[in-house]
């Protein structure tokens, strides 16, 4: 039986443009899906470079103006993988044009931006999804299952970090194509929106709503040359961000993201401590889940390292054989697979824009608390 | 050459009474010291039990009233290993009586108490020391050396945890000999004074003063039967305590202590991230130091696990051969050795009461911030 | 510039058919290659199933007789991913037909078979390669570089294991499509050819020739039902295989492969100890290399865990950003990329059939020694 | 109640003299024992140095001739901690003199020597024990319990290593007080008797008798200056030793000991794979046991790291609180405690001389097989 084609129009050809393109190509080879994604068009301002990208990944056509892309009748889905300052405008236009909309995280640079995007897709009834890809790490999907089965009992603590070290050098400029994440006007914020947002989305999914936070941020290097102006300019982003807080379920929150933790490349960690069980995970060994079960026989209790590569682990039946790990890009492949399944079944695909907005509310509160030095409450979505 | 005897009078025969007694006996067998500690007397209220303790450890006599002990002319040093509510009174009396004074941590239940103790030993010019024993973990003594050699450059982050899980059961009572740590009137506070104080002392030693904190505490189980009254009573202690803060050197602080982290028995951890190097350590494998050196050749950079058992590692030449680990009690043995060396050389032995008071100022601020929900500044000692 | 097409004809659609197909599709998206592989045809006996496989992976046509495939003029390269008993016949025919030939490991069921294959590709001057895919693990490619740079000095020890546990149940049958690896007539041997061959190829590459071995094998479960005959039949394969031996460079060998090591899924390990450095690696965390450098400052020596995800690590510049791991299938992608590069530059692509034959000589000697209970010498290729 | 005194006469004041002395002093402080060891006398040839040793450890007297010590009527127990070439003569004399006899491992330099020692203690009915101290590692005592409870089912594999790196330098001399382990006339053999003997004793205890072995040894550095003659002389010891073999229970053996494994200080490892469970342990983190239980729920199976510091772990109730590790010397303390308990109950204390002899038979067979290049069978004791 031939699958229905689903025509994709991608905006952006950076790091995320690559992960998404790969996911659209790989998902149907490993998962049995109701739709076959077709790489119809890719859009970016630099015509030469977008052409090279299209050739490499097999896009059938190119655009250099996203407005044109959004209006094309042969496009079913707009996938936004361009810098944060473009998310809201493109997403709103795409929804209005009747497209499905996928958007890289964070949803908006602020919750205000995010809210316009939620309103747009809800008005248009557009299938939508935010690329918080780590929900599709098999180890974390398993953890979600374990939590839902009630194995942890009352939750006491949830803590999470995202530690990097790539911006420690003072010589690194800010802004421009490769470094827009350091330019606050484009990125919206620094590590709070770029890294901490991942920690928060994961936490909301696994442990429910956050109700209040007390936060601090720091910009360790105050001035950097700007790639576009070639002048030394003040740095507007936060280099590091941390907070204490409370979840609605009564558990305590401890969060931190930084690009100044020497020795850590992309160390996204999380740990959850419940009455009867605890678990922890980190991105540097994403194929493992550490699990502690208090119901084990007393003298044999310990932290178990589960190698998440078996056929009864989430997503893994589709891959290789036990013991053979998958990698980072597979999280995007799984997300495409889940999205297409959901579309086929006329269900929402998580995380929806609305869930992305919930993250924006938390990051807004974090940034505000860091300024006011007060506890800030989080609006519920 | 015969060593000079130094007559010890110990107050308290609990867990800490055992670690101290063992340390006094072992130190001179493994270290070349100017004094030979003599276990002259041990004091506690229960005469039968203190007699058994004295026999086991070889104390020459017993007392049941610490006031009597403090006045004995054959005692050179009073070692306070009794519950927190007795520290100040005994220490002040001992100093007045012209004794050297060692005191279990925390120094006082509050900084106010601690201040009276500092004043007393300073007035009396009594050699004094607080048993923040973890400073004598060889791995951490090495870390201190590495920091002083300037290998880390500018420090960006310091984080530390103390995670336990032994009070999760609601059936555990509070108060009494074995469980006075759960009785706020005796202990002063919960994990803040019991566990977090260790994290803080270590941080002040390794990374310098903390200037301000925003904290939260939680008491997960609000009522417990009291062992002495046999009635269910409100729990006054904090079960968990966490804070964000700033060090004087500009680095960010992230601290947490809890007795509700299922799966962790005594997981004291710390990590420090500097411009050129990072290090981390934890108590569950106290004989290892994890070290990352950014000056390593780029493609060979990684976290190194150093097995701290070599002759050129602090304290280790006195023990066995490379590869053979020491344990928890050795930290106390090292502390006795260092104290006796310092006394022999008429130097202060760290951590002094004054350093213990600095910790009390931080724990006071943590507890206050948790109540006020405001940032609190830390007085410098 | 349009790349030259290179038409692939695949034989076999099992586990290895999938890894190879994926590699041909992915390699040109991530590497800049002189050829574009085209999935021209796939061949297997079951027409229905091969059709499904062709649809899934995008093969343009199917065959059910490999002889027909080998004779097709639109095929440039025959890739043999069918069971071991077919390797020699297909490879020889493909070489005679003037095709490039890739062959799954082990090359032959015996060195005698392997020798006919080497002769065939050498007579025909066919580009050829054996799929010992683990040579393309970035961590191991880095280790190879470090060895060639002379960082290890004189080598004393090389040890390697391949531990699995999937055949422990007595209820598992032998033979048939999914379980031909348990049928000695098809597989040639058990773990010796299936697993130990990987250990040996890696060792010969990293540490040079093996000169002599003393081995033992064991068949723990002596009878199993055969999937094809449905009768209980003697098990002809070795369930476990181990040997001690010597390398030409004077170092000692210690090798082991088994499918009866409960708790290990696919734990391929290796460790090499040299005068000045040591390294170890395992497949369960294939993106890490453990490295010990004796030239480090004495008190800071330790095993370093290098997260092989940086741009200056072999192959990794083509993938994501530091900290983001790749997985198992990437080894095949790298091997395709290297092969196509080599073809473009008219070089041999390692491991050649001749190198595959060298492994066969060792596995033959291992199996012989296990029977004779004598030390056996290894012929040099 | 006053304990009975048990007067100890120690021979040797080296590394093992220290561990034994410490054990005699510490055991009664932490364990409730029927005897109080009294350090009556220590004996060694160098009068000055033995005097210093006696002062440090509190021995009441010294001897410089072990024959005199053995004849003293105030000595109940002779503890042999002198080099291997003295074990047999002293032990036989001590038994004849009616003393209890403890002997450092290996029992004899050869099984022939060991046999005379067994005969002597059995004739004299002397309580006896060999200091294979690692049987008293709490993690391994727990493993022994788990095996005896039948949790592992049929055993398939047992492997064990002892890896060191301290003799790699060619400049290290052989022989003399500190380096007699490198002098074959004193030590009997190299790593086979010094290190591999530990692996073997542990294996025989945990997994039963070995029936046959095929072994190899190597002397990497063929000549070294001798400390006593000051001349370069051939090295008679084995620098590395490895073997494959079979246990009586049908499981396969893989063993290795070396002093040329760069990066490993004293890495004694073992792993056992059974039908239903597996376990592994190593000396560098001796307070942990890794355990895999196949009966765990399928998707939650993994290797568990058990921190052996709880009150229900062997020996640990006598020490501190959960989470606080013990070290190397505690194994000797436990062995003294067990020995005194056994004496009090008129039971044998394992490992007896007879068990020590069983190890000697295996090391003899290993050394013989390495010479003959044949499989050698092991006599049962």
mmCIF file of N, CA and C in Angstrom, chain B residues 118-185:
data_model
loop_
_atom_site.group_PDB
_atom_site.id
_atom_site.type_symbol
_atom_site.label_atom_id
_atom_site.label_comp_id
_atom_site.label_asym_id
_atom_site.label_seq_id
_atom_site.Cartn_x
_atom_site.Cartn_y
_atom_site.Cartn_z
ATOM 1 N N UNK B 118 33.911 31.170 69.936
ATOM 2 C CA UNK B 118 35.116 31.790 69.362
ATOM 3 C C UNK B 118 35.712 32.752 70.381
ATOM 4 N N UNK B 119 34.850 33.558 70.968
ATOM 5 C CA UNK B 119 35.338 34.525 71.966
ATOM 6 C C UNK B 119 36.046 33.806 73.115
ATOM 7 N N UNK B 120 35.471 32.716 73.553
ATOM 8 C CA UNK B 120 36.040 31.997 74.695
ATOM 9 C C UNK B 120 37.428 31.446 74.383
ATOM 10 N N UNK B 121 37.581 30.769 73.234
ATOM 11 C CA UNK B 121 38.900 30.187 72.934
ATOM 12 C C UNK B 121 39.917 31.264 72.601
ATOM 13 N N UNK B 122 39.442 32.376 72.034
ATOM 14 C CA UNK B 122 40.399 33.440 71.709
ATOM 15 C C UNK B 122 40.860 34.146 72.985
ATOM 16 N N UNK B 123 39.930 34.406 73.897
ATOM 17 C CA UNK B 123 40.304 35.002 75.187
ATOM 18 C C UNK B 123 41.308 34.121 75.919
ATOM 19 N N UNK B 124 41.009 32.826 75.906
ATOM 20 C CA UNK B 124 41.842 31.895 76.672
ATOM 21 C C UNK B 124 43.084 31.458 75.908
ATOM 22 N N UNK B 125 43.155 31.902 74.631
ATOM 23 C CA UNK B 125 44.249 31.432 73.762
ATOM 24 C C UNK B 125 44.345 29.905 73.736
ATOM 25 N N UNK B 126 43.194 29.259 73.745
ATOM 26 C CA UNK B 126 43.166 27.792 73.693
ATOM 27 C C UNK B 126 43.310 27.302 72.259
ATOM 28 N N UNK B 127 44.224 26.390 72.029
ATOM 29 C CA UNK B 127 44.211 25.702 70.730
ATOM 30 C C UNK B 127 42.830 25.098 70.513
ATOM 31 N N UNK B 128 42.305 25.232 69.327
ATOM 32 C CA UNK B 128 40.924 24.797 69.096
ATOM 33 C C UNK B 128 40.751 24.319 67.660
ATOM 34 N N UNK B 129 39.762 23.507 67.454
ATOM 35 C CA UNK B 129 39.525 22.967 66.108
ATOM 36 C C UNK B 129 38.110 22.412 66.040
ATOM 37 N N UNK B 130 37.493 22.577 64.877
ATOM 38 C CA UNK B 130 36.179 21.985 64.625
ATOM 39 C C UNK B 130 36.373 20.754 63.744
ATOM 40 N N UNK B 131 35.577 19.713 64.029
ATOM 41 C CA UNK B 131 35.761 18.441 63.299
ATOM 42 C C UNK B 131 35.066 18.445 61.941
ATOM 43 N N UNK B 132 35.384 19.394 61.101
ATOM 44 C CA UNK B 132 34.957 19.269 59.697
ATOM 45 C C UNK B 132 35.949 18.332 59.036
ATOM 46 N N UNK B 133 35.699 17.059 59.234
ATOM 47 C CA UNK B 133 36.699 16.032 58.922
ATOM 48 C C UNK B 133 37.010 15.885 57.444
ATOM 49 N N UNK B 134 36.051 16.301 56.581
ATOM 50 C CA UNK B 134 36.257 16.013 55.156
ATOM 51 C C UNK B 134 37.397 16.817 54.531
ATOM 52 N N UNK B 135 37.839 17.876 55.216
ATOM 53 C CA UNK B 135 39.025 18.566 54.709
ATOM 54 C C UNK B 135 40.224 17.628 54.645
ATOM 55 N N UNK B 136 40.170 16.538 55.392
ATOM 56 C CA UNK B 136 41.317 15.613 55.444
ATOM 57 C C UNK B 136 41.148 14.411 54.530
ATOM 58 N N UNK B 137 40.146 14.432 53.666
ATOM 59 C CA UNK B 137 40.104 13.434 52.602
ATOM 60 C C UNK B 137 41.298 13.725 51.685
ATOM 61 N N UNK B 138 42.162 12.751 51.449
ATOM 62 C CA UNK B 138 43.344 13.023 50.613
ATOM 63 C C UNK B 138 42.998 13.625 49.246
ATOM 64 N N UNK B 139 41.930 13.148 48.634
ATOM 65 C CA UNK B 139 41.550 13.682 47.322
ATOM 66 C C UNK B 139 41.248 15.174 47.413
ATOM 67 N N UNK B 140 40.643 15.606 48.521
ATOM 68 C CA UNK B 140 40.276 17.007 48.650
ATOM 69 C C UNK B 140 41.469 17.849 49.088
ATOM 70 N N UNK B 141 42.358 17.252 49.832
ATOM 71 C CA UNK B 141 43.597 17.966 50.159
ATOM 72 C C UNK B 141 44.404 18.192 48.880
ATOM 73 N N UNK B 142 44.377 17.212 47.989
ATOM 74 C CA UNK B 142 45.050 17.392 46.700
ATOM 75 C C UNK B 142 44.362 18.497 45.898
ATOM 76 N N UNK B 143 43.045 18.478 45.891
ATOM 77 C CA UNK B 143 42.312 19.512 45.165
ATOM 78 C C UNK B 143 42.669 20.900 45.691
ATOM 79 N N UNK B 144 42.751 21.019 46.998
ATOM 80 C CA UNK B 144 43.147 22.295 47.607
ATOM 81 C C UNK B 144 44.524 22.729 47.075
ATOM 82 N N UNK B 145 45.452 21.792 47.021
ATOM 83 C CA UNK B 145 46.782 22.111 46.491
ATOM 84 C C UNK B 145 46.684 22.586 45.042
ATOM 85 N N UNK B 146 45.914 21.883 44.249
ATOM 86 C CA UNK B 146 45.798 22.234 42.830
ATOM 87 C C UNK B 146 45.214 23.629 42.659
ATOM 88 N N UNK B 147 44.244 23.956 43.500
ATOM 89 C CA UNK B 147 43.644 25.288 43.433
ATOM 90 C C UNK B 147 44.670 26.345 43.823
ATOM 91 N N UNK B 148 45.426 26.066 44.844
ATOM 92 C CA UNK B 148 46.417 27.051 45.296
ATOM 93 C C UNK B 148 47.556 27.228 44.298
ATOM 94 N N UNK B 149 47.791 26.207 43.521
ATOM 95 C CA UNK B 149 48.817 26.326 42.475
ATOM 96 C C UNK B 149 48.313 27.141 41.279
ATOM 97 N N UNK B 150 47.053 27.523 41.309
ATOM 98 C CA UNK B 150 46.509 28.354 40.238
ATOM 99 C C UNK B 150 46.164 27.607 38.971
ATOM 100 N N UNK B 151 45.926 26.308 39.083
ATOM 101 C CA UNK B 151 45.656 25.521 37.878
ATOM 102 C C UNK B 151 44.271 25.742 37.285
ATOM 103 N N UNK B 152 43.376 26.311 38.035
ATOM 104 C CA UNK B 152 41.991 26.408 37.577
ATOM 105 C C UNK B 152 41.684 27.742 36.893
ATOM 106 N N UNK B 153 42.506 28.753 37.155
ATOM 107 C CA UNK B 153 42.180 30.073 36.618
ATOM 108 C C UNK B 153 40.927 30.609 37.293
ATOM 109 N N UNK B 154 40.289 31.560 36.650
ATOM 110 C CA UNK B 154 39.055 32.144 37.172
ATOM 111 C C UNK B 154 38.005 31.057 37.408
ATOM 112 N N UNK B 155 37.359 31.136 38.558
ATOM 113 C CA UNK B 155 36.347 30.131 38.891
ATOM 114 C C UNK B 155 34.954 30.643 38.490
ATOM 115 N N UNK B 156 34.211 29.802 37.798
ATOM 116 C CA UNK B 156 32.865 30.173 37.363
ATOM 117 C C UNK B 156 31.762 29.539 38.213
ATOM 118 N N UNK B 157 31.959 28.297 38.585
ATOM 119 C CA UNK B 157 30.895 27.572 39.285
ATOM 120 C C UNK B 157 31.458 26.715 40.413
ATOM 121 N N UNK B 158 30.712 26.668 41.484
ATOM 122 C CA UNK B 158 30.989 25.725 42.571
ATOM 123 C C UNK B 158 29.642 25.174 43.001
ATOM 124 N N UNK B 159 29.516 23.856 42.953
ATOM 125 C CA UNK B 159 28.241 23.263 43.383
ATOM 126 C C UNK B 159 28.522 22.066 44.284
ATOM 127 N N UNK B 160 27.611 21.833 45.179
ATOM 128 C CA UNK B 160 27.849 20.787 46.173
ATOM 129 C C UNK B 160 26.529 20.276 46.722
ATOM 130 N N UNK B 161 26.491 18.968 46.943
ATOM 131 C CA UNK B 161 25.285 18.327 47.469
ATOM 132 C C UNK B 161 25.638 17.404 48.621
ATOM 133 N N UNK B 162 24.672 17.161 49.458
ATOM 134 C CA UNK B 162 24.789 16.081 50.450
ATOM 135 C C UNK B 162 23.445 15.372 50.460
ATOM 136 N N UNK B 163 23.428 14.197 49.875
ATOM 137 C CA UNK B 163 22.173 13.487 49.658
ATOM 138 C C UNK B 163 22.117 12.217 50.500
ATOM 139 N N UNK B 164 21.060 12.118 51.285
ATOM 140 C CA UNK B 164 20.813 10.912 52.082
ATOM 141 C C UNK B 164 19.353 10.494 51.897
ATOM 142 N N UNK B 165 19.015 9.340 52.423
ATOM 143 C CA UNK B 165 17.618 8.902 52.302
ATOM 144 C C UNK B 165 17.088 8.177 53.542
ATOM 145 N N UNK B 166 17.748 8.362 54.677
ATOM 146 C CA UNK B 166 17.409 7.508 55.826
ATOM 147 C C UNK B 166 16.211 7.957 56.652
ATOM 148 N N UNK B 167 15.622 9.120 56.346
ATOM 149 C CA UNK B 167 14.474 9.556 57.157
ATOM 150 C C UNK B 167 13.158 9.552 56.379
ATOM 151 N N UNK B 168 13.127 8.863 55.243
ATOM 152 C CA UNK B 168 11.926 8.923 54.411
ATOM 153 C C UNK B 168 10.725 8.257 55.081
ATOM 154 N N UNK B 169 10.948 7.226 55.858
ATOM 155 C CA UNK B 169 9.813 6.532 56.479
ATOM 156 C C UNK B 169 9.116 7.414 57.516
ATOM 157 N N UNK B 170 7.799 7.455 57.444
ATOM 158 C CA UNK B 170 7.022 8.225 58.418
ATOM 159 C C UNK B 170 7.065 7.599 59.815
ATOM 160 N N UNK B 171 7.461 6.340 59.864
ATOM 161 C CA UNK B 171 7.466 5.625 61.143
ATOM 162 C C UNK B 171 8.679 5.957 62.000
ATOM 163 N N UNK B 172 9.667 6.582 61.408
ATOM 164 C CA UNK B 172 10.867 6.937 62.166
ATOM 165 C C UNK B 172 10.504 8.010 63.194
ATOM 166 N N UNK B 173 10.819 7.771 64.485
ATOM 167 C CA UNK B 173 10.515 8.813 65.474
ATOM 168 C C UNK B 173 11.567 9.916 65.447
ATOM 169 N N UNK B 174 11.341 10.962 66.196
ATOM 170 C CA UNK B 174 12.324 12.031 66.354
ATOM 171 C C UNK B 174 12.787 12.053 67.807
ATOM 172 N N UNK B 175 14.003 12.588 68.001
ATOM 173 C CA UNK B 175 14.497 12.820 69.354
ATOM 174 C C UNK B 175 15.058 11.597 70.047
ATOM 175 N N UNK B 176 15.682 11.830 71.175
ATOM 176 C CA UNK B 176 16.304 10.747 71.929
ATOM 177 C C UNK B 176 17.738 10.537 71.492
ATOM 178 N N UNK B 177 18.390 9.566 72.141
ATOM 179 C CA UNK B 177 19.827 9.424 71.948
ATOM 180 C C UNK B 177 20.232 9.173 70.492
ATOM 181 N N UNK B 178 19.528 8.264 69.854
ATOM 182 C CA UNK B 178 19.929 7.927 68.491
ATOM 183 C C UNK B 178 19.407 8.899 67.450
ATOM 184 N N UNK B 179 18.379 9.643 67.772
ATOM 185 C CA UNK B 179 17.702 10.446 66.755
ATOM 186 C C UNK B 179 17.577 11.922 67.127
ATOM 187 N N UNK B 180 18.523 12.391 67.934
ATOM 188 C CA UNK B 180 18.474 13.811 68.315
ATOM 189 C C UNK B 180 18.653 14.723 67.119
ATOM 190 N N UNK B 181 19.224 14.190 66.046
ATOM 191 C CA UNK B 181 19.391 15.033 64.850
ATOM 192 C C UNK B 181 18.050 15.442 64.226
ATOM 193 N N UNK B 182 16.967 14.755 64.605
ATOM 194 C CA UNK B 182 15.653 15.104 64.085
ATOM 195 C C UNK B 182 14.884 16.028 65.034
ATOM 196 N N UNK B 183 15.474 16.336 66.157
ATOM 197 C CA UNK B 183 14.821 17.170 67.174
ATOM 198 C C UNK B 183 15.436 18.567 67.089
ATOM 199 N N UNK B 184 14.647 19.533 66.633
ATOM 200 C CA UNK B 184 15.229 20.842 66.341
ATOM 201 C C UNK B 184 15.765 21.547 67.582
ATOM 202 N N UNK B 185 15.190 21.269 68.743
ATOM 203 C CA UNK B 185 15.681 21.967 69.941
ATOM 204 C C UNK B 185 17.089 21.486 70.296
#
